[in-house]
Amino acid sequence: MSDTAVPSPVQSPVQSAAQSPVREAKSRALGLTALGLTAFGLAALLVSLSIAISVGAVPVPTGTVWGVLVGKISPGIIEADWSRGREAIVWDIRFPRALLAILVGAGLAVVGAALQAVTRNPLADPHLLGISSGGAFGAIFALLHSGLFLGLLTVPILAFCGALLATLVVLGVSRLADAQSADRLVLAGVAVSFIIMAGANGLIFLGEPHASHTVVFWMLGGLGLAQWDHLIYPAVILLACGAWLATRTAQLNAMTVGDETAATLGIPVARFRLAVFVAGALITGVMVAFSGIIGFVGLMVPHVARMLVGGDYRRVLPASALIGAIFLLWADIAARTIMAPEDMPIGIVTGLVGGVFFVWLLGRRRGV
């Protein structure tokens, strides 16, 4: 009687055979959807890149933009019918700025997605966990008090050290306060972020007045200092750390379920979480060194990515990188056009959009 009352959890061969084509069809549909979204995203990225280079205080036609790019990559293919001034605007100013926006947007979005997985908190991002503040502290210390003793590498290295130190402090505070839950980890990050920013403000106050004025760039965020020589650093770090995270998507998927489940699958939970935090600190620190504090990208973009491609991190990570790059390109376009010919700090734009998204997300979670 108990056999008839409790259905067997084991499927018969007939049931498995009947459901196998259904699974295959769903898998093919998801693959085609992801492929279509990727193609659409890459097309949107190219269009956004063209517009970002075209608009500004001196508008440049799209045909001229791509003509300059092709001419620089393969000289002699296209006859130049534009002035040297426009060529300098496109190649020396706007193109590296747009590429930096792509790198920073993709990097912060990937870090946010990874942090949300290992903390199991949809509100986690580099800004809220204090990692961005630590990077800014390191960059400000390098600019005002240490001198560029390592040349161009001084600012990104000290920014990474600051971001890593902030990460370790957040983890230490959460452990000291026995705040192992995801929500309390974010609260610890917010508290540490306020403390670190107070220290950064102290460094600015103690620094030389004229130099301190330029450090406001790191406090509000901006891409106006982008140069070709500098792009190699964020590009290499993003490729290296992004590739490492891409090989850990199975572990990230397991971490979203819970520490116990991840541990039963053989994942060293504490060590893996620390490794993800270190990778996130490295990416964030280098990005902050060249763009300043740009908040809420890591919070918003992973949610949009999961809405489009689902929760599997094999798709979430690349989708987050692509959407983050597009978002920051358009944020930079808005920053350059709202108060043209002056550049508004891009952190103001992302903060405004991110704050609205943050409130919407809280309301959405309450309604679930």
XYZ file of C-alpha atoms in Angstrom:
368
model
C 0.000 0.000 0.000
C 2.875 2.306 0.729
C 4.222 1.567 -2.729
C 1.083 2.923 -4.334
C 0.792 5.896 -2.005
C 4.319 7.231 -2.557
C 5.269 7.772 -6.216
C 8.709 6.568 -7.171
C 11.196 9.360 -7.855
C 12.886 7.182 -10.466
C 11.558 7.679 -13.986
C 10.889 4.721 -16.215
C 12.850 4.314 -19.458
C 9.710 5.225 -21.397
C 9.313 8.489 -19.463
C 12.998 9.343 -19.881
C 12.825 8.634 -23.600
C 9.713 10.787 -23.926
C 11.263 13.708 -22.055
C 14.672 13.489 -23.727
C 13.535 15.176 -26.979
C 11.836 17.871 -24.908
C 15.076 18.606 -23.067
C 17.001 18.650 -26.326
C 14.464 21.022 -27.872
C 14.659 23.346 -24.868
C 18.462 23.230 -24.987
C 18.490 24.076 -28.692
C 15.997 26.904 -28.134
C 18.105 28.361 -25.326
C 21.212 28.062 -27.476
C 19.561 29.831 -30.400
C 18.204 32.537 -28.095
C 21.618 33.100 -26.530
C 23.228 33.179 -29.983
C 20.677 35.696 -31.217
C 21.085 37.893 -28.161
C 24.878 37.760 -28.540
C 24.685 38.808 -32.186
C 22.267 41.607 -31.311
C 24.495 42.705 -28.420
C 27.625 42.841 -30.576
C 25.757 44.851 -33.213
C 24.488 47.227 -30.503
C 28.042 47.559 -29.177
C 29.370 48.569 -32.618
C 26.561 51.078 -33.099
C 27.129 52.498 -29.615
C 30.865 52.751 -30.289
C 30.229 54.651 -33.522
C 27.865 57.092 -31.823
C 30.212 57.559 -28.843
C 33.047 58.577 -31.163
C 30.822 60.721 -33.390
C 29.075 62.927 -30.820
C 30.688 65.690 -28.822
C 31.489 69.383 -28.877
C 32.766 68.845 -32.437
C 30.418 66.406 -34.234
C 32.129 63.968 -36.580
C 30.182 62.060 -39.263
C 30.059 58.299 -38.785
C 31.636 57.743 -42.199
C 34.605 59.867 -41.159
C 34.889 57.951 -37.878
C 35.210 54.586 -39.575
C 37.360 56.066 -42.315
C 39.851 57.280 -39.725
C 39.814 53.931 -37.930
C 40.358 51.924 -41.116
C 43.033 54.363 -42.256
C 44.918 53.993 -38.973
C 44.681 50.206 -38.997
C 45.500 49.786 -42.698
C 47.112 52.958 -44.079
C 46.540 53.698 -47.739
C 43.268 51.788 -48.164
C 41.078 54.887 -47.865
C 41.911 58.316 -49.196
C 41.727 60.821 -46.353
C 39.167 63.571 -47.065
C 39.054 64.873 -43.499
C 41.149 67.396 -41.635
C 44.006 66.470 -39.323
C 42.063 68.095 -36.501
C 39.138 65.701 -36.879
C 41.526 62.786 -37.225
C 43.161 63.756 -33.928
C 39.761 64.091 -32.242
C 38.691 60.634 -33.400
C 41.928 58.690 -32.926
C 43.701 60.422 -30.051
C 40.771 61.503 -27.863
C 37.455 59.781 -28.476
C 38.489 56.308 -29.575
C 40.652 55.536 -26.503
C 37.954 57.081 -24.312
C 35.302 54.817 -25.840
C 37.533 51.744 -25.478
C 38.160 52.606 -21.827
C 34.389 52.867 -21.313
C 33.990 49.387 -22.821
C 36.707 47.907 -20.601
C 35.502 49.569 -17.400
C 31.838 48.785 -18.035
C 32.575 45.141 -18.849
C 34.959 44.756 -15.909
C 32.683 46.232 -13.256
C 29.701 44.247 -14.558
C 31.610 40.958 -14.466
C 32.835 41.667 -10.936
C 29.307 42.496 -9.815
C 27.941 39.265 -11.298
C 30.642 37.174 -9.606
C 30.180 38.883 -6.233
C 26.420 38.374 -6.360
C 27.039 34.660 -6.894
C 29.523 34.065 -4.069
C 27.616 36.264 -1.571
C 24.172 35.099 -2.751
C 23.046 38.711 -2.482
C 21.467 40.482 -5.477
C 22.530 43.852 -4.039
C 26.269 43.100 -3.995
C 28.591 45.075 -6.257
C 32.140 46.506 -6.024
C 30.831 49.913 -4.943
C 28.601 48.728 -2.102
C 31.193 46.256 -0.786
C 33.814 48.991 -0.475
C 36.154 47.621 -3.164
C 35.824 50.727 -5.344
C 36.479 52.973 -2.343
C 39.618 51.029 -1.510
C 40.834 51.394 -5.090
C 40.202 55.133 -4.997
C 42.069 55.391 -1.685
C 45.103 53.679 -3.218
C 44.997 55.866 -6.338
C 44.709 59.075 -4.285
C 47.585 58.007 -2.027
C 49.752 57.343 -5.100
C 48.961 60.704 -6.670
C 49.288 62.919 -3.604
C 51.655 61.275 -1.157
C 53.815 58.518 -2.614
C 54.950 59.870 -5.952
C 54.996 57.778 -9.122
C 57.905 55.641 -7.942
C 56.913 52.846 -10.352
C 56.041 55.098 -13.271
C 52.643 54.572 -14.887
C 52.214 51.343 -12.926
C 52.207 53.150 -9.577
C 48.563 54.233 -9.642
C 47.031 50.894 -10.780
C 49.242 48.862 -8.414
C 48.388 50.977 -5.366
C 44.741 51.075 -6.439
C 44.714 47.275 -6.507
C 46.414 47.156 -3.098
C 43.761 49.514 -1.728
C 40.934 47.470 -3.242
C 42.405 44.221 -1.906
C 42.904 45.727 1.546
C 39.297 46.938 1.577
C 38.154 43.440 0.580
C 40.110 41.822 3.399
C 38.801 44.389 5.892
C 35.198 43.704 4.832
C 35.710 39.955 5.213
C 37.427 40.482 8.567
C 34.668 42.755 9.893
C 31.955 40.338 8.777
C 33.746 37.459 10.514
C 34.423 39.505 13.666
C 30.784 40.536 13.863
C 29.693 36.986 13.026
C 27.904 38.478 10.023
C 27.980 35.405 7.818
C 24.673 36.122 6.109
C 24.773 37.762 2.699
C 22.776 40.798 3.809
C 25.106 41.515 6.714
C 28.138 41.108 4.484
C 26.822 43.933 2.303
C 26.139 46.049 5.408
C 29.729 45.450 6.524
C 30.899 46.525 3.059
C 28.888 49.743 3.230
C 30.305 50.569 6.664
C 33.884 49.891 5.555
C 33.284 51.957 2.408
C 32.317 54.995 4.509
C 35.415 54.587 6.666
C 37.729 54.256 3.659
C 36.203 57.270 1.929
C 36.716 59.264 5.119
C 40.371 58.280 4.944
C 40.530 59.249 1.267
C 39.051 62.650 2.074
C 41.707 63.029 4.761
C 44.424 62.302 2.184
C 42.964 64.978 -0.074
C 42.805 67.476 2.780
C 46.448 66.835 3.678
C 47.651 66.921 0.092
C 48.957 69.845 -1.923
C 45.949 72.066 -2.814
C 46.529 72.243 -6.569
C 47.107 68.492 -6.882
C 44.125 67.774 -4.640
C 41.894 69.601 -7.087
C 42.745 67.089 -9.829
C 41.934 64.147 -7.533
C 38.254 65.065 -7.668
C 38.329 63.064 -10.915
C 38.712 59.863 -8.889
C 35.933 60.836 -6.508
C 33.304 61.519 -9.200
C 34.448 59.202 -11.983
C 35.374 60.090 -15.543
C 36.984 58.819 -18.712
C 38.577 62.053 -19.890
C 42.140 60.953 -19.080
C 42.044 57.933 -21.411
C 45.192 57.432 -23.474
C 46.351 54.684 -25.791
C 49.386 53.944 -23.615
C 47.172 53.307 -20.583
C 44.629 50.939 -22.135
C 46.945 47.945 -22.024
C 46.666 47.659 -18.235
C 42.872 47.376 -17.847
C 42.694 45.249 -21.020
C 45.220 42.669 -19.786
C 43.730 42.486 -16.287
C 40.175 42.128 -17.615
C 41.167 39.394 -20.076
C 43.166 37.456 -17.470
C 40.690 37.676 -14.580
C 37.674 37.399 -16.874
C 39.090 34.215 -18.406
C 39.682 32.787 -14.920
C 36.099 33.554 -13.886
C 34.806 32.070 -17.157
C 36.463 28.765 -16.257
C 34.747 28.808 -12.858
C 31.138 29.154 -14.015
C 30.193 25.731 -12.611
C 31.452 26.766 -9.170
C 29.637 30.100 -9.427
C 26.400 28.276 -10.296
C 26.854 26.026 -7.270
C 27.564 28.983 -4.982
C 24.266 30.595 -5.932
C 22.458 27.589 -4.446
C 24.244 27.714 -1.106
C 27.474 26.934 0.691
C 26.291 23.496 1.776
C 25.431 22.437 -1.750
C 28.699 23.809 -3.093
C 30.652 21.972 -0.386
C 28.947 18.662 -1.206
C 30.118 19.123 -4.797
C 33.709 19.326 -3.603
C 34.128 23.121 -3.832
C 36.327 24.676 -1.111
C 33.764 27.369 -0.354
C 35.813 29.783 1.777
C 38.884 29.573 -0.459
C 36.875 29.962 -3.652
C 34.957 32.960 -2.276
C 38.258 34.601 -1.277
C 39.727 33.931 -4.735
C 36.714 35.576 -6.390
C 37.037 38.574 -4.068
C 40.742 38.897 -4.945
C 40.010 38.697 -8.679
C 37.251 41.268 -8.225
C 39.584 43.532 -6.263
C 42.217 43.287 -9.014
C 39.755 44.192 -11.773
C 38.085 46.945 -9.742
C 41.353 48.447 -8.535
C 42.792 48.754 -12.030
C 39.545 50.125 -13.466
C 39.258 52.688 -10.669
C 42.867 53.741 -11.295
C 41.931 54.908 -14.805
C 38.270 55.857 -14.457
C 37.677 56.853 -10.842
C 34.742 55.578 -8.783
C 31.871 54.566 -11.061
C 29.109 53.092 -8.975
C 26.119 50.826 -9.580
C 27.307 49.288 -12.877
C 28.081 46.044 -11.085
C 24.710 46.168 -9.332
C 22.439 46.838 -12.291
C 23.951 45.013 -15.229
C 23.979 41.420 -13.849
C 20.254 41.696 -13.088
C 19.537 42.817 -16.646
C 21.708 39.977 -17.956
C 19.840 37.372 -15.887
C 16.521 38.735 -17.120
C 17.686 38.183 -20.705
C 19.682 34.936 -20.570
C 18.632 33.210 -17.346
C 20.668 32.351 -14.269
C 23.342 30.074 -15.754
C 26.691 31.801 -15.289
C 27.989 30.361 -18.544
C 25.734 32.945 -20.148
C 25.466 35.521 -17.339
C 29.176 36.461 -17.338
C 29.564 37.208 -21.080
C 26.146 38.867 -21.193
C 27.070 41.067 -18.225
C 30.337 42.082 -19.890
C 28.556 43.001 -23.125
C 25.689 44.896 -21.483
C 28.066 46.674 -19.102
C 30.207 47.885 -21.998
C 27.167 49.203 -23.871
C 25.707 50.843 -20.773
C 28.879 52.723 -19.882
C 29.320 53.879 -23.486
C 25.871 55.475 -23.366
C 26.502 56.868 -19.878
C 29.618 58.556 -21.271
C 27.641 59.870 -24.235
C 25.137 61.405 -21.802
C 27.938 62.840 -19.655
C 29.476 64.572 -22.682
C 26.251 65.938 -24.162
C 24.100 67.002 -21.197
C 26.389 69.922 -20.294
C 28.258 70.283 -23.599
C 30.896 71.480 -24.173
C 31.741 70.609 -20.533
C 32.070 66.984 -19.475
C 29.858 65.924 -16.604
C 31.530 63.318 -14.360
C 30.259 59.947 -15.501
C 29.792 58.863 -11.899
C 26.913 61.318 -11.632
C 25.105 59.662 -14.545
C 25.637 56.086 -13.328
C 24.778 57.112 -9.772
C 21.472 58.630 -10.872
C 20.485 55.668 -13.033
C 21.805 53.172 -10.499
C 19.993 54.798 -7.604
C 16.667 54.583 -9.422
C 17.388 50.967 -10.345
C 18.353 50.207 -6.741
C 15.020 51.532 -5.451
C 13.142 49.589 -8.150
C 15.002 46.417 -7.246
C 14.182 46.785 -3.556
C 10.505 47.249 -4.430
C 10.586 44.269 -6.739
C 12.130 42.045 -4.060
C 9.503 43.170 -1.571
C 6.735 42.258 -3.964
C 8.108 38.769 -4.615
